[in-house]
């Protein structure tokens, strides 16, 4: 199935407007997510698109305010680091996401405070 269609279906399921995620743009991600996501939930949020990013920030484990907590990575590399997140990348700016239990538990919600960051 086409990735865009999968992402649109996810948006419809959670009653959000689809917002394309350009895979050549960068996400902010913790590089240890590959290991941590095996035992901990995956967290993600989408900020407004800015400066070569698609707005997504993705981590697993404890969130830290450190300036170097997130590393830039082109979204096309998520297949190697965090494939469970890919179907959800069409969710719009101002959404948060939690994926747990290897994808068996998913929570998606709107956080309008993300629009003013």
mmCIF file of N, CA and C in Angstrom:
data_model
loop_
_atom_site.group_PDB
_atom_site.id
_atom_site.type_symbol
_atom_site.label_atom_id
_atom_site.label_comp_id
_atom_site.label_asym_id
_atom_site.label_seq_id
_atom_site.Cartn_x
_atom_site.Cartn_y
_atom_site.Cartn_z
ATOM 1 N N UNK A 1 0.846 -1.184 0.000
ATOM 2 C CA UNK A 1 0.000 0.000 0.000
ATOM 3 C C UNK A 1 0.891 1.248 0.000
ATOM 4 N N UNK A 2 0.454 2.281 -0.639
ATOM 5 C CA UNK A 2 1.153 3.547 -0.750
ATOM 6 C C UNK A 2 1.292 4.213 0.631
ATOM 7 N N UNK A 3 2.485 4.707 0.953
ATOM 8 C CA UNK A 3 2.746 5.322 2.256
ATOM 9 C C UNK A 3 1.827 6.513 2.514
ATOM 10 N N UNK A 4 1.601 7.343 1.521
ATOM 11 C CA UNK A 4 0.718 8.503 1.686
ATOM 12 C C UNK A 4 -0.689 8.042 2.061
ATOM 13 N N UNK A 5 -1.174 6.998 1.418
ATOM 14 C CA UNK A 5 -2.507 6.464 1.726
ATOM 15 C C UNK A 5 -2.557 5.946 3.155
ATOM 16 N N UNK A 6 -1.528 5.253 3.591
ATOM 17 C CA UNK A 6 -1.466 4.750 4.972
ATOM 18 C C UNK A 6 -1.512 5.920 5.950
ATOM 19 N N UNK A 7 -0.725 6.963 5.688
ATOM 20 C CA UNK A 7 -0.702 8.130 6.558
ATOM 21 C C UNK A 7 -2.049 8.856 6.556
ATOM 22 N N UNK A 8 -2.696 8.949 5.401
ATOM 23 C CA UNK A 8 -4.019 9.568 5.337
ATOM 24 C C UNK A 8 -5.041 8.757 6.133
ATOM 25 N N UNK A 9 -4.953 7.434 6.050
ATOM 26 C CA UNK A 9 -5.864 6.566 6.812
ATOM 27 C C UNK A 9 -5.678 6.761 8.321
ATOM 28 N N UNK A 10 -4.432 6.905 8.748
ATOM 29 C CA UNK A 10 -4.155 7.161 10.173
ATOM 30 C C UNK A 10 -4.798 8.484 10.591
ATOM 31 N N UNK A 11 -4.626 9.512 9.783
ATOM 32 C CA UNK A 11 -5.223 10.819 10.089
ATOM 33 C C UNK A 11 -6.740 10.714 10.179
ATOM 34 N N UNK A 12 -7.343 10.013 9.251
ATOM 35 C CA UNK A 12 -8.793 9.821 9.284
ATOM 36 C C UNK A 12 -9.229 9.077 10.543
ATOM 37 N N UNK A 13 -8.482 8.064 10.912
ATOM 38 C CA UNK A 13 -8.810 7.271 12.101
ATOM 39 C C UNK A 13 -8.863 8.141 13.348
ATOM 40 N N UNK A 14 -7.915 9.066 13.469
ATOM 41 C CA UNK A 14 -7.848 9.920 14.662
ATOM 42 C C UNK A 14 -8.515 11.285 14.445
ATOM 43 N N UNK A 15 -9.167 11.437 13.301
ATOM 44 C CA UNK A 15 -9.919 12.648 12.962
ATOM 45 C C UNK A 15 -9.046 13.900 12.923
ATOM 46 N N UNK A 16 -7.903 13.761 12.265
ATOM 47 C CA UNK A 16 -7.006 14.888 12.038
ATOM 48 C C UNK A 16 -6.853 15.111 10.541
ATOM 49 N N UNK A 17 -6.545 16.348 10.196
ATOM 50 C CA UNK A 17 -6.267 16.691 8.806
ATOM 51 C C UNK A 17 -4.885 16.154 8.440
ATOM 52 N N UNK A 18 -4.760 15.559 7.288
ATOM 53 C CA UNK A 18 -3.476 15.057 6.806
ATOM 54 C C UNK A 18 -2.559 16.226 6.460
ATOM 55 N N UNK A 19 -1.311 16.130 6.901
ATOM 56 C CA UNK A 19 -0.285 17.118 6.561
ATOM 57 C C UNK A 19 0.938 16.351 6.082
ATOM 58 N N UNK A 20 1.236 16.486 4.837
ATOM 59 C CA UNK A 20 2.334 15.743 4.232
ATOM 60 C C UNK A 20 3.643 15.923 5.003
ATOM 61 N N UNK A 21 4.392 14.860 5.061
ATOM 62 C CA UNK A 21 5.712 14.879 5.697
ATOM 63 C C UNK A 21 6.735 14.595 4.606
ATOM 64 N N UNK A 22 7.453 15.603 4.238
ATOM 65 C CA UNK A 22 8.470 15.443 3.203
ATOM 66 C C UNK A 22 9.638 14.636 3.778
ATOM 67 N N UNK A 23 9.880 13.468 3.223
ATOM 68 C CA UNK A 23 10.881 12.553 3.765
ATOM 69 C C UNK A 23 12.315 13.021 3.526
ATOM 70 N N UNK A 24 12.523 13.978 2.612
ATOM 71 C CA UNK A 24 13.873 14.512 2.404
ATOM 72 C C UNK A 24 14.216 15.593 3.435
ATOM 73 N N UNK A 25 13.209 16.048 4.188
ATOM 74 C CA UNK A 25 13.472 17.018 5.256
ATOM 75 C C UNK A 25 13.880 16.278 6.521
ATOM 76 N N UNK A 26 14.358 17.019 7.493
ATOM 77 C CA UNK A 26 14.902 16.410 8.712
ATOM 78 C C UNK A 26 13.888 16.346 9.845
ATOM 79 N N UNK A 27 14.070 15.334 10.676
ATOM 80 C CA UNK A 27 13.389 15.209 11.958
ATOM 81 C C UNK A 27 14.439 15.449 13.033
ATOM 82 N N UNK A 28 13.988 15.738 14.234
ATOM 83 C CA UNK A 28 14.871 15.725 15.398
ATOM 84 C C UNK A 28 14.635 14.397 16.092
ATOM 85 N N UNK A 29 15.694 13.661 16.396
ATOM 86 C CA UNK A 29 15.538 12.321 16.948
ATOM 87 C C UNK A 29 16.682 12.017 17.911
ATOM 88 N N UNK A 30 16.401 11.195 18.895
ATOM 89 C CA UNK A 30 17.479 10.708 19.754
ATOM 90 C C UNK A 30 18.033 9.450 19.093
ATOM 91 N N UNK A 31 19.326 9.432 18.912
ATOM 92 C CA UNK A 31 19.929 8.332 18.154
ATOM 93 C C UNK A 31 19.896 6.997 18.894
ATOM 94 N N UNK A 32 19.635 7.024 20.204
ATOM 95 C CA UNK A 32 19.527 5.779 20.958
ATOM 96 C C UNK A 32 18.119 5.183 20.899
ATOM 97 N N UNK A 33 17.251 5.768 20.090
ATOM 98 C CA UNK A 33 15.866 5.298 20.016
ATOM 99 C C UNK A 33 15.773 3.854 19.543
ATOM 100 N N UNK A 34 16.697 3.435 18.716
ATOM 101 C CA UNK A 34 16.687 2.066 18.191
ATOM 102 C C UNK A 34 16.688 1.052 19.338
ATOM 103 N N UNK A 35 17.517 1.285 20.321
ATOM 104 C CA UNK A 35 17.606 0.371 21.466
ATOM 105 C C UNK A 35 16.511 0.640 22.499
ATOM 106 N N UNK A 36 16.309 1.907 22.839
ATOM 107 C CA UNK A 36 15.347 2.248 23.892
ATOM 108 C C UNK A 36 13.915 1.892 23.520
ATOM 109 N N UNK A 37 13.560 2.016 22.241
ATOM 110 C CA UNK A 37 12.175 1.760 21.843
ATOM 111 C C UNK A 37 11.801 0.281 21.928
ATOM 112 N N UNK A 38 12.783 -0.587 22.148
ATOM 113 C CA UNK A 38 12.484 -2.012 22.336
ATOM 114 C C UNK A 38 11.826 -2.258 23.679
ATOM 115 N N UNK A 39 12.100 -1.384 24.668
ATOM 116 C CA UNK A 39 11.563 -1.578 26.017
ATOM 117 C C UNK A 39 10.770 -0.384 26.529
ATOM 118 N N UNK A 40 10.823 0.748 25.848
ATOM 119 C CA UNK A 40 10.149 1.965 26.298
ATOM 120 C C UNK A 40 9.270 2.522 25.188
ATOM 121 N N UNK A 41 8.242 3.286 25.577
ATOM 122 C CA UNK A 41 7.384 3.906 24.558
ATOM 123 C C UNK A 41 8.140 4.898 23.680
ATOM 124 N N UNK A 42 7.637 5.075 22.481
ATOM 125 C CA UNK A 42 8.137 6.086 21.555
ATOM 126 C C UNK A 42 7.255 7.320 21.719
ATOM 127 N N UNK A 43 7.876 8.467 21.883
ATOM 128 C CA UNK A 43 7.169 9.744 21.985
ATOM 129 C C UNK A 43 7.497 10.560 20.746
ATOM 130 N N UNK A 44 6.517 11.324 20.283
ATOM 131 C CA UNK A 44 6.764 12.194 19.139
ATOM 132 C C UNK A 44 5.821 13.388 19.214
ATOM 133 N N UNK A 45 6.298 14.492 18.684
ATOM 134 C CA UNK A 45 5.465 15.678 18.563
ATOM 135 C C UNK A 45 5.830 16.393 17.286
ATOM 136 N N UNK A 46 4.859 17.148 16.768
ATOM 137 C CA UNK A 46 5.116 17.856 15.508
ATOM 138 C C UNK A 46 4.943 19.357 15.710
ATOM 139 N N UNK A 47 6.055 20.055 15.550
ATOM 140 C CA UNK A 47 6.092 21.512 15.604
ATOM 141 C C UNK A 47 5.924 22.061 14.196
ATOM 142 N N UNK A 48 5.744 23.369 14.067
ATOM 143 C CA UNK A 48 5.685 23.947 12.718
ATOM 144 C C UNK A 48 6.962 23.661 11.920
ATOM 145 N N UNK A 49 6.800 23.494 10.622
ATOM 146 C CA UNK A 49 7.920 23.259 9.715
ATOM 147 C C UNK A 49 8.819 24.490 9.722
ATOM 148 N N UNK A 50 10.135 24.237 9.845
ATOM 149 C CA UNK A 50 11.071 25.357 9.941
ATOM 150 C C UNK A 50 12.469 24.913 9.552
ATOM 151 N N UNK A 51 13.152 25.724 8.783
ATOM 152 C CA UNK A 51 14.572 25.541 8.504
ATOM 153 C C UNK A 51 15.008 24.160 8.068
ATOM 154 N N UNK A 52 14.346 23.568 7.101
ATOM 155 C CA UNK A 52 14.768 22.265 6.596
ATOM 156 C C UNK A 52 14.273 21.081 7.399
ATOM 157 N N UNK A 53 13.378 21.335 8.369
ATOM 158 C CA UNK A 53 12.795 20.229 9.134
ATOM 159 C C UNK A 53 11.341 20.048 8.720
ATOM 160 N N UNK A 54 10.786 18.880 9.015
ATOM 161 C CA UNK A 54 9.366 18.665 8.775
ATOM 162 C C UNK A 54 8.560 18.813 10.059
ATOM 163 N N UNK A 55 9.225 19.245 11.136
ATOM 164 C CA UNK A 55 8.543 19.531 12.389
ATOM 165 C C UNK A 55 8.510 18.397 13.401
ATOM 166 N N UNK A 56 8.895 17.187 13.007
ATOM 167 C CA UNK A 56 8.802 16.041 13.916
ATOM 168 C C UNK A 56 10.020 15.945 14.837
ATOM 169 N N UNK A 57 9.727 15.657 16.114
ATOM 170 C CA UNK A 57 10.749 15.385 17.134
ATOM 171 C C UNK A 57 10.356 14.073 17.792
ATOM 172 N N UNK A 58 11.289 13.134 17.822
ATOM 173 C CA UNK A 58 10.998 11.751 18.202
ATOM 174 C C UNK A 58 12.022 11.275 19.221
ATOM 175 N N UNK A 59 11.534 10.644 20.308
ATOM 176 C CA UNK A 59 12.443 10.122 21.325
ATOM 177 C C UNK A 59 11.798 8.954 22.057
ATOM 178 N N UNK A 60 12.610 8.244 22.803
ATOM 179 C CA UNK A 60 12.157 7.158 23.659
ATOM 180 C C UNK A 60 12.915 7.279 24.969
ATOM 181 N N UNK A 61 12.237 7.008 26.065
ATOM 182 C CA UNK A 61 12.865 7.183 27.370
ATOM 183 C C UNK A 61 12.593 8.580 27.905
ATOM 184 N N UNK A 62 13.412 8.989 28.830
ATOM 185 C CA UNK A 62 13.222 10.279 29.501
ATOM 186 C C UNK A 62 13.570 11.440 28.565
ATOM 187 N N UNK A 63 12.688 12.439 28.547
ATOM 188 C CA UNK A 63 12.939 13.652 27.766
ATOM 189 C C UNK A 63 13.878 14.559 28.549
ATOM 190 N N UNK A 64 14.877 15.086 27.872
ATOM 191 C CA UNK A 64 15.828 16.005 28.501
ATOM 192 C C UNK A 64 15.798 17.344 27.774
ATOM 193 N N UNK A 65 16.010 18.409 28.498
ATOM 194 C CA UNK A 65 16.025 19.761 27.927
ATOM 195 C C UNK A 65 17.382 20.111 27.322
ATOM 196 N N UNK A 66 18.320 19.188 27.289
ATOM 197 C CA UNK A 66 19.661 19.449 26.768
ATOM 198 C C UNK A 66 19.607 19.927 25.322
ATOM 199 N N UNK A 67 20.463 20.888 24.980
ATOM 200 C CA UNK A 67 20.511 21.429 23.624
ATOM 201 C C UNK A 67 20.820 20.357 22.576
ATOM 202 N N UNK A 68 21.574 19.329 22.963
ATOM 203 C CA UNK A 68 21.947 18.295 22.003
ATOM 204 C C UNK A 68 21.138 16.998 22.168
ATOM 205 N N UNK A 69 19.976 17.099 22.822
ATOM 206 C CA UNK A 69 19.130 15.914 23.035
ATOM 207 C C UNK A 69 18.686 15.318 21.693
ATOM 208 N N UNK A 70 18.238 16.177 20.786
ATOM 209 C CA UNK A 70 17.810 15.730 19.458
ATOM 210 C C UNK A 70 18.933 15.936 18.461
ATOM 211 N N UNK A 71 19.058 14.986 17.567
ATOM 212 C CA UNK A 71 20.012 15.076 16.460
ATOM 213 C C UNK A 71 19.208 15.177 15.164
ATOM 214 N N UNK A 72 19.684 15.947 14.201
ATOM 215 C CA UNK A 72 18.977 16.022 12.927
ATOM 216 C C UNK A 72 19.225 14.775 12.081
ATOM 217 N N UNK A 73 18.161 14.316 11.434
ATOM 218 C CA UNK A 73 18.258 13.152 10.558
ATOM 219 C C UNK A 73 17.187 13.289 9.473
ATOM 220 N N UNK A 74 17.539 12.979 8.253
ATOM 221 C CA UNK A 74 16.528 12.992 7.198
ATOM 222 C C UNK A 74 15.485 11.919 7.507
ATOM 223 N N UNK A 75 14.234 12.266 7.342
ATOM 224 C CA UNK A 75 13.132 11.351 7.667
ATOM 225 C C UNK A 75 13.228 10.032 6.904
ATOM 226 N N UNK A 76 13.843 10.054 5.740
ATOM 227 C CA UNK A 76 13.952 8.817 4.960
ATOM 228 C C UNK A 76 14.766 7.742 5.685
ATOM 229 N N UNK A 77 15.553 8.123 6.699
ATOM 230 C CA UNK A 77 16.354 7.155 7.458
ATOM 231 C C UNK A 77 15.596 6.557 8.642
ATOM 232 N N UNK A 78 14.360 6.994 8.856
ATOM 233 C CA UNK A 78 13.574 6.453 9.969
ATOM 234 C C UNK A 78 13.307 4.965 9.816
ATOM 235 N N UNK A 79 13.316 4.470 8.617
ATOM 236 C CA UNK A 79 13.112 3.035 8.391
ATOM 237 C C UNK A 79 14.138 2.220 9.174
ATOM 238 N N UNK A 80 15.347 2.744 9.314
ATOM 239 C CA UNK A 80 16.405 2.050 10.047
ATOM 240 C C UNK A 80 16.363 2.320 11.553
ATOM 241 N N UNK A 81 15.862 3.481 11.940
ATOM 242 C CA UNK A 81 15.925 3.878 13.348
ATOM 243 C C UNK A 81 14.612 3.684 14.101
ATOM 244 N N UNK A 82 13.503 3.964 13.454
ATOM 245 C CA UNK A 82 12.219 3.928 14.150
ATOM 246 C C UNK A 82 11.073 3.710 13.157
ATOM 247 N N UNK A 83 10.994 2.535 12.552
ATOM 248 C CA UNK A 83 9.982 2.305 11.514
ATOM 249 C C UNK A 83 8.539 2.409 12.008
ATOM 250 N N UNK A 84 8.288 2.187 13.291
ATOM 251 C CA UNK A 84 6.920 2.259 13.808
ATOM 252 C C UNK A 84 6.307 3.649 13.672
ATOM 253 N N UNK A 85 7.141 4.673 13.596
ATOM 254 C CA UNK A 85 6.646 6.048 13.536
ATOM 255 C C UNK A 85 6.176 6.443 12.136
ATOM 256 N N UNK A 86 6.676 5.796 11.118
ATOM 257 C CA UNK A 86 6.458 6.232 9.731
ATOM 258 C C UNK A 86 4.977 6.359 9.342
ATOM 259 N N UNK A 87 4.106 5.426 9.703
ATOM 260 C CA UNK A 87 2.700 5.593 9.320
ATOM 261 C C UNK A 87 2.023 6.826 9.934
ATOM 262 N N UNK A 88 2.604 7.371 10.993
ATOM 263 C CA UNK A 88 1.999 8.492 11.719
ATOM 264 C C UNK A 88 2.552 9.853 11.297
ATOM 265 N N UNK A 89 3.494 9.883 10.386
ATOM 266 C CA UNK A 89 4.145 11.137 10.014
ATOM 267 C C UNK A 89 3.247 12.104 9.257
ATOM 268 N N UNK A 90 2.080 11.694 8.838
ATOM 269 C CA UNK A 90 1.135 12.582 8.176
ATOM 270 C C UNK A 90 0.247 13.347 9.135
ATOM 271 N N UNK A 91 0.391 13.073 10.444
ATOM 272 C CA UNK A 91 -0.376 13.841 11.428
ATOM 273 C C UNK A 91 0.071 15.298 11.380
ATOM 274 N N UNK A 92 -0.837 16.217 11.634
ATOM 275 C CA UNK A 92 -0.519 17.632 11.434
ATOM 276 C C UNK A 92 0.286 18.257 12.572
ATOM 277 N N UNK A 93 0.801 19.436 12.277
ATOM 278 C CA UNK A 93 1.456 20.269 13.276
ATOM 279 C C UNK A 93 0.504 20.427 14.461
ATOM 280 N N UNK A 94 1.064 20.337 15.666
ATOM 281 C CA UNK A 94 0.241 20.476 16.869
ATOM 282 C C UNK A 94 -0.293 19.165 17.401
ATOM 283 N N UNK A 95 0.284 18.051 16.943
ATOM 284 C CA UNK A 95 -0.130 16.753 17.482
ATOM 285 C C UNK A 95 1.024 16.102 18.232
ATOM 286 N N UNK A 96 0.646 15.261 19.164
ATOM 287 C CA UNK A 96 1.579 14.423 19.920
ATOM 288 C C UNK A 96 1.179 12.971 19.718
ATOM 289 N N UNK A 97 2.139 12.101 19.954
ATOM 290 C CA UNK A 97 1.947 10.692 19.674
ATOM 291 C C UNK A 97 2.731 9.865 20.682
ATOM 292 N N UNK A 98 2.124 8.783 21.133
ATOM 293 C CA UNK A 98 2.794 7.814 22.002
ATOM 294 C C UNK A 98 2.531 6.432 21.416
ATOM 295 N N UNK A 99 3.595 5.691 21.166
ATOM 296 C CA UNK A 99 3.485 4.323 20.665
ATOM 297 C C UNK A 99 4.171 3.418 21.682
ATOM 298 N N UNK A 100 3.447 2.412 22.168
ATOM 299 C CA UNK A 100 4.008 1.499 23.169
ATOM 300 C C UNK A 100 3.676 0.057 22.794
ATOM 301 N N UNK A 101 4.270 -0.841 23.535
ATOM 302 C CA UNK A 101 4.022 -2.268 23.383
ATOM 303 C C UNK A 101 4.208 -2.717 21.934
ATOM 304 N N UNK A 102 5.312 -2.226 21.354
ATOM 305 C CA UNK A 102 5.691 -2.591 19.983
ATOM 306 C C UNK A 102 4.610 -2.256 18.953
ATOM 307 N N UNK A 103 3.891 -1.161 19.219
ATOM 308 C CA UNK A 103 2.868 -0.701 18.292
ATOM 309 C C UNK A 103 1.466 -1.154 18.624
ATOM 310 N N UNK A 104 1.304 -2.001 19.651
ATOM 311 C CA UNK A 104 -0.030 -2.473 20.030
ATOM 312 C C UNK A 104 -0.832 -1.408 20.766
ATOM 313 N N UNK A 105 -0.160 -0.414 21.342
ATOM 314 C CA UNK A 105 -0.835 0.704 22.008
ATOM 315 C C UNK A 105 -0.394 1.998 21.333
ATOM 316 N N UNK A 106 -1.366 2.794 20.896
ATOM 317 C CA UNK A 106 -1.079 4.076 20.262
ATOM 318 C C UNK A 106 -2.041 5.110 20.834
ATOM 319 N N UNK A 107 -1.505 6.260 21.195
ATOM 320 C CA UNK A 107 -2.322 7.387 21.634
ATOM 321 C C UNK A 107 -1.898 8.607 20.823
ATOM 322 N N UNK A 108 -2.856 9.289 20.244
ATOM 323 C CA UNK A 108 -2.617 10.475 19.438
ATOM 324 C C UNK A 108 -3.507 11.573 19.991
ATOM 325 N N UNK A 109 -2.941 12.762 20.214
ATOM 326 C CA UNK A 109 -3.760 13.857 20.716
ATOM 327 C C UNK A 109 -3.238 15.202 20.224
ATOM 328 N N UNK A 110 -4.139 16.172 20.257
ATOM 329 C CA UNK A 110 -3.813 17.521 19.832
ATOM 330 C C UNK A 110 -3.226 18.292 21.011
ATOM 331 N N UNK A 111 -2.158 19.047 20.752
ATOM 332 C CA UNK A 111 -1.533 19.898 21.746
ATOM 333 C C UNK A 111 -1.275 21.256 21.083
ATOM 334 N N UNK A 112 -2.226 22.147 21.223
ATOM 335 C CA UNK A 112 -2.142 23.430 20.537
ATOM 336 C C UNK A 112 -0.991 24.301 21.032
ATOM 337 N N UNK A 113 -0.438 23.976 22.201
ATOM 338 C CA UNK A 113 0.717 24.740 22.689
ATOM 339 C C UNK A 113 1.924 24.565 21.763
ATOM 340 N N UNK A 114 1.946 23.487 20.996
ATOM 341 C CA UNK A 114 3.051 23.243 20.064
ATOM 342 C C UNK A 114 3.052 24.243 18.905
ATOM 343 N N UNK A 115 1.929 24.870 18.653
ATOM 344 C CA UNK A 115 1.829 25.802 17.537
ATOM 345 C C UNK A 115 2.535 27.115 17.820
ATOM 346 N N UNK A 116 2.793 27.403 19.082
ATOM 347 C CA UNK A 116 3.424 28.679 19.432
ATOM 348 C C UNK A 116 4.871 28.519 19.878
ATOM 349 N N UNK A 117 5.438 27.359 19.662
ATOM 350 C CA UNK A 117 6.835 27.123 20.060
ATOM 351 C C UNK A 117 7.774 27.723 19.045
#
